[in-house]
Short mmCIF file of N, CA and C in Angstrom, two decimals:
data_model
loop_
_atom_site.label_atom_id
_atom_site.label_comp_id
_atom_site.label_asym_id
_atom_site.label_seq_id
_atom_site.Cartn_x
_atom_site.Cartn_y
_atom_site.Cartn_z
N MET J 1 68.53 41.72 5.87
CA MET J 1 67.94 41.32 7.02
C MET J 1 66.43 41.64 6.81
N LYS J 2 66.06 42.99 6.55
CA LYS J 2 64.70 43.29 6.28
C LYS J 2 63.90 42.43 5.27
N LYS J 3 64.68 42.13 4.24
CA LYS J 3 64.05 41.33 3.15
C LYS J 3 63.80 39.92 3.71
N LYS J 4 64.49 39.28 4.47
CA LYS J 4 64.16 38.17 5.02
C LYS J 4 62.96 38.17 5.96
N VAL J 5 62.85 39.16 6.74
CA VAL J 5 61.69 39.27 7.63
C VAL J 5 60.37 39.40 6.77
N VAL J 6 60.50 40.32 5.72
CA VAL J 6 59.23 40.56 4.86
C VAL J 6 58.95 39.25 4.18
N LEU J 7 59.91 38.44 3.79
CA LEU J 7 59.77 37.18 3.04
C LEU J 7 59.05 36.19 3.98
N ILE J 8 59.49 36.17 5.15
CA ILE J 8 58.94 35.17 6.20
C ILE J 8 57.42 35.57 6.46
N ILE J 9 57.27 36.76 6.66
CA ILE J 9 55.88 37.33 6.91
C ILE J 9 54.93 37.04 5.73
N VAL J 10 55.48 37.28 4.39
CA VAL J 10 54.72 36.89 3.37
C VAL J 10 54.37 35.41 3.14
N LEU J 11 55.27 34.58 3.38
CA LEU J 11 55.11 33.13 3.49
C LEU J 11 54.19 32.70 4.41
N ILE J 12 54.18 33.29 5.69
CA ILE J 12 53.27 32.96 6.79
C ILE J 12 51.81 33.39 6.32
N ILE J 13 51.76 34.53 5.76
CA ILE J 13 50.36 35.01 5.31
C ILE J 13 49.70 34.00 4.23
N ILE J 14 50.62 33.59 3.29
CA ILE J 14 50.24 32.58 2.31
C ILE J 14 49.80 31.21 2.76
N VAL J 15 50.55 30.85 3.82
CA VAL J 15 50.36 29.35 4.37
C VAL J 15 48.95 29.42 5.18
N VAL J 16 48.83 30.57 5.98
CA VAL J 16 47.60 30.83 6.75
C VAL J 16 46.36 30.87 5.71
N GLY J 17 46.48 31.71 4.78
CA GLY J 17 45.58 31.85 3.62
C GLY J 17 45.07 30.43 3.03
N ALA J 18 46.15 29.73 2.73
CA ALA J 18 45.90 28.35 2.09
C ALA J 18 45.00 27.57 3.14
N ILE J 19 45.60 27.47 4.32
CA ILE J 19 44.91 26.58 5.46
C ILE J 19 43.49 27.11 5.59
N GLY J 20 43.23 28.47 5.63
CA GLY J 20 41.89 28.84 5.77
C GLY J 20 40.95 28.57 4.64
N THR J 21 41.54 28.58 3.44
CA THR J 21 40.75 28.30 2.24
C THR J 21 40.45 26.83 2.23
N TYR J 22 41.26 26.04 2.61
CA TYR J 22 41.08 24.48 2.63
C TYR J 22 39.90 24.21 3.56
N ILE J 23 39.99 24.84 4.88
CA ILE J 23 38.99 24.51 5.92
C ILE J 23 37.68 25.08 5.33
N PHE J 24 37.53 26.16 4.71
CA PHE J 24 36.33 26.79 4.27
C PHE J 24 35.70 25.74 3.18
N LEU J 25 36.54 25.22 2.33
CA LEU J 25 35.98 24.33 1.18
C LEU J 25 35.55 23.04 1.92
N GLN J 26 36.09 22.61 2.77
CA GLN J 26 35.84 21.32 3.45
C GLN J 26 34.49 21.39 4.14
N ASN J 27 34.31 22.49 4.96
CA ASN J 27 33.07 22.76 5.62
C ASN J 27 31.96 22.94 4.63
N ASN J 28 32.23 23.67 3.51
CA ASN J 28 31.18 23.86 2.58
C ASN J 28 30.71 22.59 1.84
N GLU J 29 31.78 21.61 1.71
CA GLU J 29 31.42 20.42 1.06
C GLU J 29 30.54 19.52 1.80
N THR J 30 30.93 19.44 3.26
CA THR J 30 30.15 18.86 4.29
C THR J 30 28.77 19.27 4.31
N LYS J 31 28.55 20.61 4.35
CA LYS J 31 27.27 21.14 4.46
C LYS J 31 26.38 20.77 3.14
N ASN J 32 27.00 20.75 2.00
CA ASN J 32 26.37 20.30 0.74
C ASN J 32 25.96 18.77 0.86
N THR J 33 26.82 18.10 1.40
CA THR J 33 26.44 16.51 1.51
C THR J 33 25.28 16.32 2.46
N GLU J 34 25.26 17.02 3.68
CA GLU J 34 24.16 17.02 4.48
C GLU J 34 22.87 17.44 3.78
N LEU J 35 22.92 18.52 2.97
CA LEU J 35 21.72 18.87 2.21
C LEU J 35 21.22 17.98 1.13
N GLU J 36 22.27 17.43 0.53
CA GLU J 36 21.82 16.52 -0.50
C GLU J 36 21.13 15.19 0.12
N ASN J 37 21.72 14.73 1.34
CA ASN J 37 21.08 13.61 2.01
C ASN J 37 19.62 13.91 2.37
N LYS J 38 19.54 15.11 2.88
CA LYS J 38 18.17 15.56 3.43
C LYS J 38 17.22 15.54 2.13
N MET J 39 17.73 16.05 1.10
CA MET J 39 16.68 16.13 -0.23
C MET J 39 16.45 14.72 -0.67
N ALA J 40 17.57 13.92 -0.62
CA ALA J 40 17.43 12.43 -1.13
C ALA J 40 16.36 11.64 -0.24
N THR J 41 16.51 11.80 1.12
CA THR J 41 15.51 11.16 1.84
C THR J 41 14.08 11.63 1.81
N ALA J 42 13.99 12.82 1.67
CA ALA J 42 12.61 13.34 1.43
C ALA J 42 12.08 12.95 0.22
N SER J 43 12.94 13.01 -0.94
CA SER J 43 12.36 12.60 -2.23
C SER J 43 11.98 11.19 -2.35
N ARG J 44 12.82 10.37 -1.68
CA ARG J 44 12.42 8.85 -1.70
C ARG J 44 11.04 8.66 -1.01
N GLU J 45 10.88 9.33 0.12
CA GLU J 45 9.63 9.22 0.93
C GLU J 45 8.46 9.73 0.16
N TYR J 46 8.71 10.95 -0.60
CA TYR J 46 7.59 11.61 -1.42
C TYR J 46 7.26 10.59 -2.48
N PHE J 47 8.26 10.04 -3.14
CA PHE J 47 8.03 9.01 -4.26
C PHE J 47 7.17 7.91 -3.84
N GLU J 48 7.61 7.22 -2.55
CA GLU J 48 6.74 6.11 -2.20
C GLU J 48 5.36 6.50 -1.81
N LYS J 49 5.11 7.81 -1.43
CA LYS J 49 3.61 8.09 -1.04
C LYS J 49 2.83 8.58 -2.24
N TYR J 50 3.51 9.36 -3.17
CA TYR J 50 2.72 10.10 -4.11
C TYR J 50 2.78 9.70 -5.64
N VAL J 51 3.88 8.86 -5.88
CA VAL J 51 4.09 8.54 -7.36
C VAL J 51 3.65 7.26 -7.60
N SER J 52 3.04 7.04 -8.76
CA SER J 52 2.65 5.56 -9.16
C SER J 52 3.90 4.95 -9.85
N ALA J 53 4.17 3.82 -9.45
CA ALA J 53 5.38 3.06 -10.08
C ALA J 53 4.90 2.27 -11.18
N ASN J 54 3.48 2.46 -11.60
CA ASN J 54 3.00 1.81 -12.67
C ASN J 54 3.23 2.52 -13.94
N ASP J 55 3.78 3.69 -13.94
CA ASP J 55 4.03 4.61 -15.09
C ASP J 55 5.23 3.89 -15.72
N SER J 56 5.34 4.32 -17.06
CA SER J 56 6.42 3.72 -17.98
C SER J 56 7.71 4.45 -17.81
N VAL J 57 7.76 5.52 -16.96
CA VAL J 57 8.90 6.12 -16.75
C VAL J 57 9.80 5.42 -15.75
N ASN J 58 11.17 5.56 -15.94
CA ASN J 58 11.90 4.87 -14.97
C ASN J 58 12.77 5.81 -14.02
N VAL J 59 12.62 7.17 -14.28
CA VAL J 59 13.18 8.14 -13.49
C VAL J 59 12.12 9.29 -13.25
N TYR J 60 12.04 9.61 -12.02
CA TYR J 60 11.01 10.66 -11.59
C TYR J 60 11.81 11.84 -11.04
N LYS J 61 11.21 13.03 -11.34
CA LYS J 61 11.98 14.18 -11.00
C LYS J 61 11.03 14.85 -9.88
N ILE J 62 11.66 15.02 -8.61
CA ILE J 62 10.83 15.69 -7.57
C ILE J 62 11.55 16.95 -7.02
N THR J 63 11.01 17.89 -7.30
CA THR J 63 11.42 19.33 -7.02
C THR J 63 11.31 19.57 -5.45
N LEU J 64 12.15 20.57 -4.98
CA LEU J 64 12.03 21.06 -3.65
C LEU J 64 10.64 21.66 -3.45
N GLN J 65 10.04 22.28 -4.61
CA GLN J 65 8.69 22.84 -4.48
C GLN J 65 7.75 21.63 -4.17
N ASP J 66 7.84 20.66 -4.81
CA ASP J 66 6.93 19.45 -4.54
C ASP J 66 6.96 19.08 -3.04
N LEU J 67 8.25 19.10 -2.49
CA LEU J 67 8.26 18.64 -1.08
C LEU J 67 7.72 19.67 -0.23
N GLU J 68 7.96 20.86 -0.53
CA GLU J 68 7.46 21.97 0.42
C GLU J 68 5.91 21.99 0.29
N ASP J 69 5.29 21.72 -0.96
CA ASP J 69 3.91 21.54 -1.00
C ASP J 69 3.35 20.54 -0.19
N ALA J 70 3.97 19.35 -0.18
CA ALA J 70 3.63 18.22 0.60
C ALA J 70 3.59 18.53 2.16
N ASN J 71 4.66 19.27 2.45
CA ASN J 71 4.75 19.73 3.92
C ASN J 71 3.55 20.68 4.25
N LYS J 72 3.11 21.37 3.33
CA LYS J 72 1.85 22.21 3.72
C LYS J 72 0.62 21.39 3.75
N LYS J 73 0.62 20.26 3.15
CA LYS J 73 -0.53 19.36 3.22
C LYS J 73 -0.47 18.59 4.34
N GLY J 74 0.62 18.56 5.27
CA GLY J 74 0.67 17.70 6.43
C GLY J 74 1.90 16.82 6.56
N GLU J 75 2.71 16.73 5.54
CA GLU J 75 3.83 15.81 5.69
C GLU J 75 4.92 16.52 6.58
N GLU J 76 5.90 15.90 6.97
CA GLU J 76 6.85 16.49 7.76
C GLU J 76 8.34 16.22 7.28
N TYR J 77 8.59 16.47 6.15
CA TYR J 77 9.88 16.26 5.55
C TYR J 77 10.88 17.31 6.05
N ASP J 78 12.05 16.83 6.46
CA ASP J 78 13.00 17.74 7.05
C ASP J 78 13.75 18.52 5.91
N LEU J 79 13.46 19.73 5.78
CA LEU J 79 14.11 20.68 4.64
C LEU J 79 14.75 21.79 5.11
N LYS J 80 15.10 21.66 6.46
CA LYS J 80 15.98 22.64 7.08
C LYS J 80 17.24 22.84 6.27
N GLY J 81 17.83 24.01 5.92
CA GLY J 81 18.91 24.23 5.33
C GLY J 81 18.65 24.47 3.80
N LEU J 82 17.62 24.11 3.32
CA LEU J 82 17.18 24.27 1.86
C LEU J 82 16.45 25.54 1.55
N GLU J 83 16.29 26.40 2.54
CA GLU J 83 15.48 27.64 2.41
C GLU J 83 15.90 28.45 1.38
N LYS J 84 17.31 28.60 1.21
CA LYS J 84 17.89 29.52 0.27
C LYS J 84 17.93 28.89 -1.10
N CYS J 85 17.64 27.63 -1.55
CA CYS J 85 17.80 26.91 -2.65
C CYS J 85 16.57 27.29 -3.55
N ASP J 86 16.75 27.34 -4.84
CA ASP J 86 15.79 27.63 -5.81
C ASP J 86 14.80 26.42 -5.83
N LYS J 87 13.52 26.74 -5.70
CA LYS J 87 12.51 25.81 -5.34
C LYS J 87 12.25 24.79 -6.62
N ASN J 88 12.41 25.28 -7.86
CA ASN J 88 12.17 24.45 -8.87
C ASN J 88 13.50 23.85 -9.54
N LYS J 89 14.61 24.42 -9.32
CA LYS J 89 15.90 24.03 -9.92
C LYS J 89 16.69 23.09 -8.94
N THR J 90 16.18 23.02 -7.67
CA THR J 90 16.72 21.94 -6.71
C THR J 90 15.74 20.76 -6.93
N PHE J 91 16.29 19.71 -7.19
CA PHE J 91 15.49 18.47 -7.42
C PHE J 91 16.30 17.19 -7.22
N ALA J 92 15.54 16.20 -7.09
CA ALA J 92 16.09 14.79 -6.92
C ALA J 92 15.50 13.93 -8.04
N ASN J 93 16.36 13.20 -8.74
CA ASN J 93 15.86 12.25 -9.86
C ASN J 93 15.88 10.85 -9.02
N VAL J 94 14.68 10.28 -9.00
CA VAL J 94 14.63 9.11 -8.31
C VAL J 94 14.38 7.90 -9.25
N THR J 95 15.27 6.90 -9.26
CA THR J 95 15.16 5.79 -10.11
C THR J 95 14.42 4.74 -9.50
N ILE J 96 13.41 4.07 -10.19
CA ILE J 96 12.61 3.01 -9.53
C ILE J 96 13.19 1.73 -9.85
N ASN J 97 12.92 0.74 -8.91
CA ASN J 97 13.08 -0.67 -9.07
C ASN J 97 11.81 -1.34 -9.76
N TYR J 98 11.83 -1.75 -10.91
CA TYR J 98 10.66 -2.27 -11.52
C TYR J 98 10.23 -3.52 -10.77
N LYS J 99 10.89 -4.30 -10.22
CA LYS J 99 10.37 -5.54 -9.57
C LYS J 99 9.52 -5.16 -8.34
N ASP J 100 9.86 -4.27 -7.59
CA ASP J 100 8.89 -4.11 -6.48
C ASP J 100 8.21 -2.57 -6.47
N GLY J 101 8.65 -1.79 -7.36
CA GLY J 101 8.14 -0.38 -7.47
C GLY J 101 8.68 0.64 -6.39
N THR J 102 9.75 0.21 -5.85
CA THR J 102 10.31 1.25 -4.67
C THR J 102 11.40 2.05 -5.40
N ALA J 103 11.80 2.98 -4.64
CA ALA J 103 12.94 3.82 -5.04
C ALA J 103 14.16 3.12 -4.90
N LYS J 104 15.08 3.08 -6.01
CA LYS J 104 16.34 2.29 -6.05
C LYS J 104 17.48 3.17 -5.89
N LYS J 105 17.41 4.39 -6.67
CA LYS J 105 18.55 5.20 -6.45
C LYS J 105 18.03 6.66 -6.52
N THR J 106 18.85 7.73 -5.83
CA THR J 106 18.44 9.08 -5.86
C THR J 106 19.56 9.86 -6.22
N GLN J 107 19.42 10.70 -7.16
CA GLN J 107 20.50 11.72 -7.49
C GLN J 107 20.01 13.09 -7.31
N VAL J 108 20.69 13.87 -6.58
CA VAL J 108 20.29 15.27 -6.07
C VAL J 108 21.02 16.24 -6.92
N GLU J 109 20.29 17.33 -7.21
CA GLU J 109 20.94 18.45 -7.93
C GLU J 109 20.54 19.74 -7.17
N LEU J 110 21.48 20.37 -6.27
CA LEU J 110 21.24 21.47 -5.44
C LEU J 110 21.55 22.74 -6.20
N LYS J 111 20.61 23.69 -6.10
CA LYS J 111 20.91 25.22 -6.74
C LYS J 111 20.57 25.98 -5.52
N CYS J 112 21.71 26.22 -4.73
CA CYS J 112 21.51 27.14 -3.56
C CYS J 112 22.55 28.33 -3.61
#
């Protein structure tokens, strides 16, 4: 009888632990997606204001440091939540559309 009670308690602890881990990972993934979206939006805007599309490069790397420097000069990029990220290793690669010189695609790499 005692073995069954102990077994049930152990199973309950395992199930609760698994559910807790799943919820934690889902919340963490959602937070990363939000931060990636902020970085992508700010990088596209930065690209359109500060980068010449006449260069022969088809991908531009815009670091978090670039965006923070632009904010110090008067821009208002929303970088909340990115404070703990590495300033030079957190970046966005912005691919340009050669037809009109605008940002076509953004790939974000977070190092937080």
